[in-house]
């Protein structure tokens, strides 16, 4: 079974600063996908960024980038130039390309961006 | 616009009562999923369906039931056997692309 661990329940960052959210996972699969989702107070799940395990290059989406360390099974999210609208719960998630193809989520990190 | 509609947004259930949460999608997605979210926790998989007329238990299926009679619809029934049903429930659908997930806006269920 796959597990996803987010060890930082809460984090705070000043506006315009950079913050890194940690995520580790455990799997015996070789082909899988990793995601970061944002859940603002509206509780809508919003995809922030995704990474295919077979790709060595780290994914980047505007101010969001990941540090994917496959051997260490680590998948951290870096948010640059933090904005007040980034305040939300952030979930790391994992999915294999076989079987049920369901997302397995970590417990989340609550990020507060301070003005 | 295509998307997933969950209803109702808020639902109150009395002890011992069954309630059904609706999930409808017009994205033509084959796979649909139900997740439960408790405070301070991530989403946990209740049931999923990869094709019409077929569904499988997820990690926390006890006390829940589903049906998948139409591609567009995947209703979730919370039965009286579910001892702690107060939670936020999210429905999702997925296309054939590995990362093609779409989430609904959720239903907040409270036992009164």
PDB file of N, CA, C and O in Angstrom, chain A residues 25-88:
ATOM      1  N   UNK A  25       6.816   9.955   0.430  1.00  0.00           N
ATOM      2  CA  UNK A  25       5.856   8.916   0.087  1.00  0.00           C
ATOM      3  C   UNK A  25       6.561   7.567   0.111  1.00  0.00           C
ATOM      4  O   UNK A  25       7.796   7.488   0.122  1.00  0.00           O
ATOM      5  N   UNK A  26       5.768   6.543   0.150  1.00  0.00           N
ATOM      6  CA  UNK A  26       6.323   5.194   0.173  1.00  0.00           C
ATOM      7  C   UNK A  26       5.568   4.343  -0.837  1.00  0.00           C
ATOM      8  O   UNK A  26       4.333   4.287  -0.800  1.00  0.00           O
ATOM      9  N   UNK A  27       6.287   3.699  -1.725  1.00  0.00           N
ATOM     10  CA  UNK A  27       5.679   2.838  -2.722  1.00  0.00           C
ATOM     11  C   UNK A  27       6.700   1.860  -3.250  1.00  0.00           C
ATOM     12  O   UNK A  27       7.904   2.132  -3.216  1.00  0.00           O
ATOM     13  N   UNK A  28       6.197   0.746  -3.760  1.00  0.00           N
ATOM     14  CA  UNK A  28       7.065  -0.221  -4.430  1.00  0.00           C
ATOM     15  C   UNK A  28       6.859  -0.161  -5.941  1.00  0.00           C
ATOM     16  O   UNK A  28       7.524  -0.885  -6.688  1.00  0.00           O
ATOM     17  N   UNK A  29       5.949   0.704  -6.366  1.00  0.00           N
ATOM     18  CA  UNK A  29       5.681   0.850  -7.789  1.00  0.00           C
ATOM     19  C   UNK A  29       6.805   1.628  -8.465  1.00  0.00           C
ATOM     20  O   UNK A  29       7.492   2.441  -7.840  1.00  0.00           O
ATOM     21  N   UNK A  30       6.973   1.397  -9.763  1.00  0.00           N
ATOM     22  CA  UNK A  30       8.013   2.112 -10.498  1.00  0.00           C
ATOM     23  C   UNK A  30       7.429   3.252 -11.334  1.00  0.00           C
ATOM     24  O   UNK A  30       8.133   4.217 -11.640  1.00  0.00           O
ATOM     25  N   UNK A  31       6.153   3.120 -11.705  1.00  0.00           N
ATOM     26  CA  UNK A  31       5.515   4.146 -12.522  1.00  0.00           C
ATOM     27  C   UNK A  31       4.376   4.780 -11.736  1.00  0.00           C
ATOM     28  O   UNK A  31       3.407   4.099 -11.386  1.00  0.00           O
ATOM     29  N   UNK A  32       4.483   6.054 -11.452  1.00  0.00           N
ATOM     30  CA  UNK A  32       3.464   6.724 -10.642  1.00  0.00           C
ATOM     31  C   UNK A  32       3.501   8.219 -10.913  1.00  0.00           C
ATOM     32  O   UNK A  32       4.344   8.724 -11.659  1.00  0.00           O
ATOM     33  N   UNK A  33       2.549   8.916 -10.304  1.00  0.00           N
ATOM     34  CA  UNK A  33       2.404  10.354 -10.493  1.00  0.00           C
ATOM     35  C   UNK A  33       2.267  11.010  -9.123  1.00  0.00           C
ATOM     36  O   UNK A  33       1.669  10.443  -8.207  1.00  0.00           O
ATOM     37  N   UNK A  34       2.775  12.208  -9.028  1.00  0.00           N
ATOM     38  CA  UNK A  34       2.708  12.974  -7.786  1.00  0.00           C
ATOM     39  C   UNK A  34       2.065  14.326  -8.060  1.00  0.00           C
ATOM     40  O   UNK A  34       2.263  14.911  -9.127  1.00  0.00           O
ATOM     41  N   UNK A  35       1.299  14.790  -7.083  1.00  0.00           N
ATOM     42  CA  UNK A  35       0.538  16.012  -7.246  1.00  0.00           C
ATOM     43  C   UNK A  35       0.620  16.862  -5.981  1.00  0.00           C
ATOM     44  O   UNK A  35       0.781  16.350  -4.871  1.00  0.00           O
ATOM     45  N   UNK A  36       0.452  18.163  -6.189  1.00  0.00           N
ATOM     46  CA  UNK A  36       0.144  19.079  -5.088  1.00  0.00           C
ATOM     47  C   UNK A  36      -1.197  19.736  -5.404  1.00  0.00           C
ATOM     48  O   UNK A  36      -1.381  20.290  -6.490  1.00  0.00           O
ATOM     49  N   UNK A  37      -2.107  19.638  -4.418  1.00  0.00           N
ATOM     50  CA  UNK A  37      -3.408  20.276  -4.531  1.00  0.00           C
ATOM     51  C   UNK A  37      -3.520  21.368  -3.477  1.00  0.00           C
ATOM     52  O   UNK A  37      -3.028  21.234  -2.358  1.00  0.00           O
ATOM     53  N   UNK A  38      -4.234  22.419  -3.853  1.00  0.00           N
ATOM     54  CA  UNK A  38      -4.524  23.526  -2.942  1.00  0.00           C
ATOM     55  C   UNK A  38      -6.005  23.486  -2.603  1.00  0.00           C
ATOM     56  O   UNK A  38      -6.842  23.274  -3.488  1.00  0.00           O
ATOM     57  N   UNK A  39      -6.325  23.664  -1.316  1.00  0.00           N
ATOM     58  CA  UNK A  39      -7.724  23.725  -0.894  1.00  0.00           C
ATOM     59  C   UNK A  39      -7.928  25.019  -0.098  1.00  0.00           C
ATOM     60  O   UNK A  39      -7.627  25.082   1.080  1.00  0.00           O
ATOM     61  N   UNK A  40      -8.449  26.048  -0.753  1.00  0.00           N
ATOM     62  CA  UNK A  40      -8.727  27.313  -0.056  1.00  0.00           C
ATOM     63  C   UNK A  40      -9.936  27.155   0.853  1.00  0.00           C
ATOM     64  O   UNK A  40     -10.545  26.086   0.888  1.00  0.00           O
ATOM     65  N   UNK A  41     -10.300  28.213   1.575  1.00  0.00           N
ATOM     66  CA  UNK A  41     -11.465  28.117   2.481  1.00  0.00           C
ATOM     67  C   UNK A  41     -12.754  27.680   1.782  1.00  0.00           C
ATOM     68  O   UNK A  41     -13.641  27.132   2.420  1.00  0.00           O
ATOM     69  N   UNK A  42     -12.869  27.904   0.483  1.00  0.00           N
ATOM     70  CA  UNK A  42     -14.049  27.421  -0.247  1.00  0.00           C
ATOM     71  C   UNK A  42     -14.119  25.907  -0.300  1.00  0.00           C
ATOM     72  O   UNK A  42     -15.151  25.332  -0.639  1.00  0.00           O
ATOM     73  N   UNK A  43     -12.993  25.253  -0.009  1.00  0.00           N
ATOM     74  CA  UNK A  43     -12.853  23.782   0.016  1.00  0.00           C
ATOM     75  C   UNK A  43     -12.827  23.149  -1.371  1.00  0.00           C
ATOM     76  O   UNK A  43     -12.841  21.929  -1.483  1.00  0.00           O
ATOM     77  N   UNK A  44     -12.770  23.976  -2.397  1.00  0.00           N
ATOM     78  CA  UNK A  44     -12.594  23.435  -3.743  1.00  0.00           C
ATOM     79  C   UNK A  44     -11.164  22.915  -3.879  1.00  0.00           C
ATOM     80  O   UNK A  44     -10.210  23.570  -3.452  1.00  0.00           O
ATOM     81  N   UNK A  45     -10.991  21.739  -4.457  1.00  0.00           N
ATOM     82  CA  UNK A  45      -9.657  21.177  -4.678  1.00  0.00           C
ATOM     83  C   UNK A  45      -9.110  21.712  -5.990  1.00  0.00           C
ATOM     84  O   UNK A  45      -9.729  21.539  -7.050  1.00  0.00           O
ATOM     85  N   UNK A  46      -7.938  22.339  -5.935  1.00  0.00           N
ATOM     86  CA  UNK A  46      -7.336  22.961  -7.114  1.00  0.00           C
ATOM     87  C   UNK A  46      -5.967  22.344  -7.349  1.00  0.00           C
ATOM     88  O   UNK A  46      -5.119  22.349  -6.456  1.00  0.00           O
ATOM     89  N   UNK A  47      -5.750  21.826  -8.530  1.00  0.00           N
ATOM     90  CA  UNK A  47      -4.452  21.242  -8.863  1.00  0.00           C
ATOM     91  C   UNK A  47      -3.429  22.365  -9.011  1.00  0.00           C
ATOM     92  O   UNK A  47      -3.623  23.303  -9.774  1.00  0.00           O
ATOM     93  N   UNK A  48      -2.326  22.237  -8.274  1.00  0.00           N
ATOM     94  CA  UNK A  48      -1.259  23.230  -8.330  1.00  0.00           C
ATOM     95  C   UNK A  48      -0.186  22.810  -9.325  1.00  0.00           C
ATOM     96  O   UNK A  48       0.226  23.577 -10.197  1.00  0.00           O
ATOM     97  N   UNK A  49       0.258  21.551  -9.191  1.00  0.00           N
ATOM     98  CA  UNK A  49       1.364  21.080 -10.011  1.00  0.00           C
ATOM     99  C   UNK A  49       1.390  19.573  -9.981  1.00  0.00           C
ATOM    100  O   UNK A  49       0.912  18.960  -9.014  1.00  0.00           O
ATOM    101  N   UNK A  50       1.930  18.952 -11.003  1.00  0.00           N
ATOM    102  CA  UNK A  50       2.010  17.502 -11.073  1.00  0.00           C
ATOM    103  C   UNK A  50       3.385  17.100 -11.591  1.00  0.00           C
ATOM    104  O   UNK A  50       4.080  17.868 -12.248  1.00  0.00           O
ATOM    105  N   UNK A  51       3.752  15.850 -11.290  1.00  0.00           N
ATOM    106  CA  UNK A  51       5.056  15.342 -11.699  1.00  0.00           C
ATOM    107  C   UNK A  51       4.916  13.867 -12.067  1.00  0.00           C
ATOM    108  O   UNK A  51       4.368  13.082 -11.282  1.00  0.00           O
ATOM    109  N   UNK A  52       5.392  13.492 -13.236  1.00  0.00           N
ATOM    110  CA  UNK A  52       5.446  12.087 -13.605  1.00  0.00           C
ATOM    111  C   UNK A  52       6.754  11.504 -13.084  1.00  0.00           C
ATOM    112  O   UNK A  52       7.810  12.118 -13.273  1.00  0.00           O
ATOM    113  N   UNK A  53       6.698  10.346 -12.463  1.00  0.00           N
ATOM    114  CA  UNK A  53       7.881   9.776 -11.822  1.00  0.00           C
ATOM    115  C   UNK A  53       8.983   9.449 -12.830  1.00  0.00           C
ATOM    116  O   UNK A  53      10.166   9.442 -12.484  1.00  0.00           O
ATOM    117  N   UNK A  54       8.614   9.178 -14.082  1.00  0.00           N
ATOM    118  CA  UNK A  54       9.625   8.813 -15.072  1.00  0.00           C
ATOM    119  C   UNK A  54      10.387  10.025 -15.603  1.00  0.00           C
ATOM    120  O   UNK A  54      11.380   9.888 -16.300  1.00  0.00           O
ATOM    121  N   UNK A  55       9.906  11.219 -15.275  1.00  0.00           N
ATOM    122  CA  UNK A  55      10.580  12.431 -15.717  1.00  0.00           C
ATOM    123  C   UNK A  55      11.559  12.906 -14.651  1.00  0.00           C
ATOM    124  O   UNK A  55      11.194  13.085 -13.496  1.00  0.00           O
ATOM    125  N   UNK A  56      12.799  13.107 -15.037  1.00  0.00           N
ATOM    126  CA  UNK A  56      13.801  13.570 -14.085  1.00  0.00           C
ATOM    127  C   UNK A  56      13.719  15.066 -13.840  1.00  0.00           C
ATOM    128  O   UNK A  56      14.064  15.553 -12.768  1.00  0.00           O
ATOM    129  N   UNK A  57      13.224  15.781 -14.836  1.00  0.00           N
ATOM    130  CA  UNK A  57      13.152  17.231 -14.705  1.00  0.00           C
ATOM    131  C   UNK A  57      12.039  17.611 -13.753  1.00  0.00           C
ATOM    132  O   UNK A  57      10.909  17.121 -13.866  1.00  0.00           O
ATOM    133  N   UNK A  58      12.342  18.521 -12.830  1.00  0.00           N
ATOM    134  CA  UNK A  58      11.345  18.983 -11.879  1.00  0.00           C
ATOM    135  C   UNK A  58      10.300  19.864 -12.567  1.00  0.00           C
ATOM    136  O   UNK A  58      10.631  20.728 -13.375  1.00  0.00           O
ATOM    137  N   UNK A  59       9.045  19.657 -12.194  1.00  0.00           N
ATOM    138  CA  UNK A  59       7.958  20.435 -12.784  1.00  0.00           C
ATOM    139  C   UNK A  59       7.932  21.851 -12.229  1.00  0.00           C
ATOM    140  O   UNK A  59       8.299  22.094 -11.062  1.00  0.00           O
ATOM    141  N   UNK A  60       7.501  22.777 -13.075  1.00  0.00           N
ATOM    142  CA  UNK A  60       7.381  24.186 -12.685  1.00  0.00           C
ATOM    143  C   UNK A  60       6.105  24.753 -13.284  1.00  0.00           C
ATOM    144  O   UNK A  60       5.789  24.482 -14.444  1.00  0.00           O
ATOM    145  N   UNK A  61       5.375  25.523 -12.478  1.00  0.00           N
ATOM    146  CA  UNK A  61       4.182  26.223 -12.931  1.00  0.00           C
ATOM    147  C   UNK A  61       4.204  27.616 -12.320  1.00  0.00           C
ATOM    148  O   UNK A  61       3.799  27.826 -11.198  1.00  0.00           O
ATOM    149  N   UNK A  62       4.706  28.566 -13.099  1.00  0.00           N
ATOM    150  CA  UNK A  62       4.776  29.950 -12.641  1.00  0.00           C
ATOM    151  C   UNK A  62       5.547  30.061 -11.329  1.00  0.00           C
ATOM    152  O   UNK A  62       6.724  29.741 -11.283  1.00  0.00           O
ATOM    153  N   UNK A  63       4.909  30.458 -10.241  1.00  0.00           N
ATOM    154  CA  UNK A  63       5.615  30.647  -8.969  1.00  0.00           C
ATOM    155  C   UNK A  63       5.785  29.339  -8.195  1.00  0.00           C
ATOM    156  O   UNK A  63       6.394  29.330  -7.128  1.00  0.00           O
ATOM    157  N   UNK A  64       5.243  28.251  -8.714  1.00  0.00           N
ATOM    158  CA  UNK A  64       5.274  26.967  -8.010  1.00  0.00           C
ATOM    159  C   UNK A  64       6.259  26.019  -8.702  1.00  0.00           C
ATOM    160  O   UNK A  64       6.237  25.894  -9.923  1.00  0.00           O
ATOM    161  N   UNK A  65       7.084  25.389  -7.928  1.00  0.00           N
ATOM    162  CA  UNK A  65       8.015  24.403  -8.466  1.00  0.00           C
ATOM    163  C   UNK A  65       8.169  23.278  -7.455  1.00  0.00           C
ATOM    164  O   UNK A  65       7.860  23.441  -6.273  1.00  0.00           O
ATOM    165  N   UNK A  66       8.632  22.142  -7.941  1.00  0.00           N
ATOM    166  CA  UNK A  66       8.823  20.993  -7.061  1.00  0.00           C
ATOM    167  C   UNK A  66      10.282  20.570  -7.076  1.00  0.00           C
ATOM    168  O   UNK A  66      11.024  20.839  -8.019  1.00  0.00           O
ATOM    169  N   UNK A  67      10.672  19.911  -5.999  1.00  0.00           N
ATOM    170  CA  UNK A  67      11.965  19.248  -5.912  1.00  0.00           C
ATOM    171  C   UNK A  67      11.670  17.765  -5.744  1.00  0.00           C
ATOM    172  O   UNK A  67      11.295  17.309  -4.654  1.00  0.00           O
ATOM    173  N   UNK A  68      11.774  17.032  -6.833  1.00  0.00           N
ATOM    174  CA  UNK A  68      11.439  15.612  -6.861  1.00  0.00           C
ATOM    175  C   UNK A  68      12.718  14.802  -6.726  1.00  0.00           C
ATOM    176  O   UNK A  68      13.584  14.840  -7.599  1.00  0.00           O
ATOM    177  N   UNK A  69      12.819  14.059  -5.634  1.00  0.00           N
ATOM    178  CA  UNK A  69      13.968  13.207  -5.368  1.00  0.00           C
ATOM    179  C   UNK A  69      13.464  11.763  -5.322  1.00  0.00           C
ATOM    180  O   UNK A  69      12.990  11.290  -4.285  1.00  0.00           O
ATOM    181  N   UNK A  70      13.532  11.082  -6.464  1.00  0.00           N
ATOM    182  CA  UNK A  70      12.914   9.769  -6.577  1.00  0.00           C
ATOM    183  C   UNK A  70      13.544   8.753  -5.635  1.00  0.00           C
ATOM    184  O   UNK A  70      12.843   7.961  -5.002  1.00  0.00           O
ATOM    185  N   UNK A  71      14.853   8.742  -5.542  1.00  0.00           N
ATOM    186  CA  UNK A  71      15.519   7.754  -4.697  1.00  0.00           C
ATOM    187  C   UNK A  71      15.141   7.957  -3.232  1.00  0.00           C
ATOM    188  O   UNK A  71      14.964   7.005  -2.480  1.00  0.00           O
ATOM    189  N   UNK A  72      15.002   9.192  -2.840  1.00  0.00           N
ATOM    190  CA  UNK A  72      14.644   9.504  -1.454  1.00  0.00           C
ATOM    191  C   UNK A  72      13.137   9.489  -1.240  1.00  0.00           C
ATOM    192  O   UNK A  72      12.671   9.633  -0.107  1.00  0.00           O
ATOM    193  N   UNK A  73      12.370   9.341  -2.291  1.00  0.00           N
ATOM    194  CA  UNK A  73      10.905   9.365  -2.250  1.00  0.00           C
ATOM    195  C   UNK A  73      10.421  10.652  -1.576  1.00  0.00           C
ATOM    196  O   UNK A  73       9.622  10.640  -0.630  1.00  0.00           O
ATOM    197  N   UNK A  74      10.916  11.739  -2.113  1.00  0.00           N
ATOM    198  CA  UNK A  74      10.601  13.055  -1.572  1.00  0.00           C
ATOM    199  C   UNK A  74      10.064  13.945  -2.684  1.00  0.00           C
ATOM    200  O   UNK A  74      10.555  13.895  -3.823  1.00  0.00           O
ATOM    201  N   UNK A  75       9.068  14.782  -2.349  1.00  0.00           N
ATOM    202  CA  UNK A  75       8.394  15.599  -3.365  1.00  0.00           C
ATOM    203  C   UNK A  75       7.970  16.903  -2.709  1.00  0.00           C
ATOM    204  O   UNK A  75       6.834  17.072  -2.297  1.00  0.00           O
ATOM    205  N   UNK A  76       8.868  17.855  -2.606  1.00  0.00           N
ATOM    206  CA  UNK A  76       8.553  19.105  -1.908  1.00  0.00           C
ATOM    207  C   UNK A  76       8.068  20.171  -2.888  1.00  0.00           C
ATOM    208  O   UNK A  76       8.407  20.161  -4.067  1.00  0.00           O
ATOM    209  N   UNK A  77       7.268  21.080  -2.367  1.00  0.00           N
ATOM    210  CA  UNK A  77       6.691  22.167  -3.163  1.00  0.00           C
ATOM    211  C   UNK A  77       7.292  23.483  -2.707  1.00  0.00           C
ATOM    212  O   UNK A  77       7.257  23.801  -1.513  1.00  0.00           O
ATOM    213  N   UNK A  78       7.821  24.259  -3.640  1.00  0.00           N
ATOM    214  CA  UNK A  78       8.350  25.571  -3.353  1.00  0.00           C
ATOM    215  C   UNK A  78       7.433  26.628  -3.947  1.00  0.00           C
ATOM    216  O   UNK A  78       7.107  26.577  -5.141  1.00  0.00           O
ATOM    217  N   UNK A  79       7.025  27.566  -3.106  1.00  0.00           N
ATOM    218  CA  UNK A  79       6.187  28.677  -3.557  1.00  0.00           C
ATOM    219  C   UNK A  79       7.035  29.940  -3.460  1.00  0.00           C
ATOM    220  O   UNK A  79       7.478  30.319  -2.364  1.00  0.00           O
ATOM    221  N   UNK A  80       7.283  30.559  -4.581  1.00  0.00           N
ATOM    222  CA  UNK A  80       8.078  31.794  -4.624  1.00  0.00           C
ATOM    223  C   UNK A  80       7.155  33.009  -4.647  1.00  0.00           C
ATOM    224  O   UNK A  80       6.011  32.922  -5.095  1.00  0.00           O
ATOM    225  N   UNK A  81       7.685  34.141  -4.135  1.00  0.00           N
ATOM    226  CA  UNK A  81       6.913  35.381  -4.170  1.00  0.00           C
ATOM    227  C   UNK A  81       5.492  35.135  -3.621  1.00  0.00           C
ATOM    228  O   UNK A  81       4.489  35.398  -4.294  1.00  0.00           O
ATOM    229  N   UNK A  82       5.411  34.623  -2.403  1.00  0.00           N
ATOM    230  CA  UNK A  82       4.120  34.236  -1.813  1.00  0.00           C
ATOM    231  C   UNK A  82       3.118  35.396  -1.830  1.00  0.00           C
ATOM    232  O   UNK A  82       3.477  36.554  -1.564  1.00  0.00           O
ATOM    233  N   UNK A  83       1.869  35.045  -2.132  1.00  0.00           N
ATOM    234  CA  UNK A  83       0.801  36.037  -2.192  1.00  0.00           C
ATOM    235  C   UNK A  83      -0.287  35.676  -1.187  1.00  0.00           C
ATOM    236  O   UNK A  83      -0.418  34.514  -0.800  1.00  0.00           O
ATOM    237  N   UNK A  84      -1.062  36.674  -0.789  1.00  0.00           N
ATOM    238  CA  UNK A  84      -2.115  36.429   0.192  1.00  0.00           C
ATOM    239  C   UNK A  84      -3.083  35.354  -0.284  1.00  0.00           C
ATOM    240  O   UNK A  84      -3.603  34.571   0.514  1.00  0.00           O
ATOM    241  N   UNK A  85      -3.292  35.286  -1.581  1.00  0.00           N
ATOM    242  CA  UNK A  85      -4.194  34.278  -2.142  1.00  0.00           C
ATOM    243  C   UNK A  85      -3.646  32.860  -2.074  1.00  0.00           C
ATOM    244  O   UNK A  85      -4.369  31.915  -2.376  1.00  0.00           O
ATOM    245  N   UNK A  86      -2.396  32.724  -1.685  1.00  0.00           N
ATOM    246  CA  UNK A  86      -1.831  31.383  -1.530  1.00  0.00           C
ATOM    247  C   UNK A  86      -2.235  30.751  -0.194  1.00  0.00           C
ATOM    248  O   UNK A  86      -1.990  29.572   0.035  1.00  0.00           O
ATOM    249  N   UNK A  87      -2.823  31.524   0.693  1.00  0.00           N
ATOM    250  CA  UNK A  87      -3.285  30.997   1.982  1.00  0.00           C
ATOM    251  C   UNK A  87      -4.312  29.900   1.747  1.00  0.00           C
ATOM    252  O   UNK A  87      -5.355  30.121   1.113  1.00  0.00           O
ATOM    253  N   UNK A  88      -3.998  28.692   2.231  1.00  0.00           N
ATOM    254  CA  UNK A  88      -4.849  27.526   1.961  1.00  0.00           C
ATOM    255  C   UNK A  88      -4.253  26.292   2.620  1.00  0.00           C
ATOM    256  O   UNK A  88      -3.156  26.336   3.176  1.00  0.00           O
TER     257      UNK A  88
END
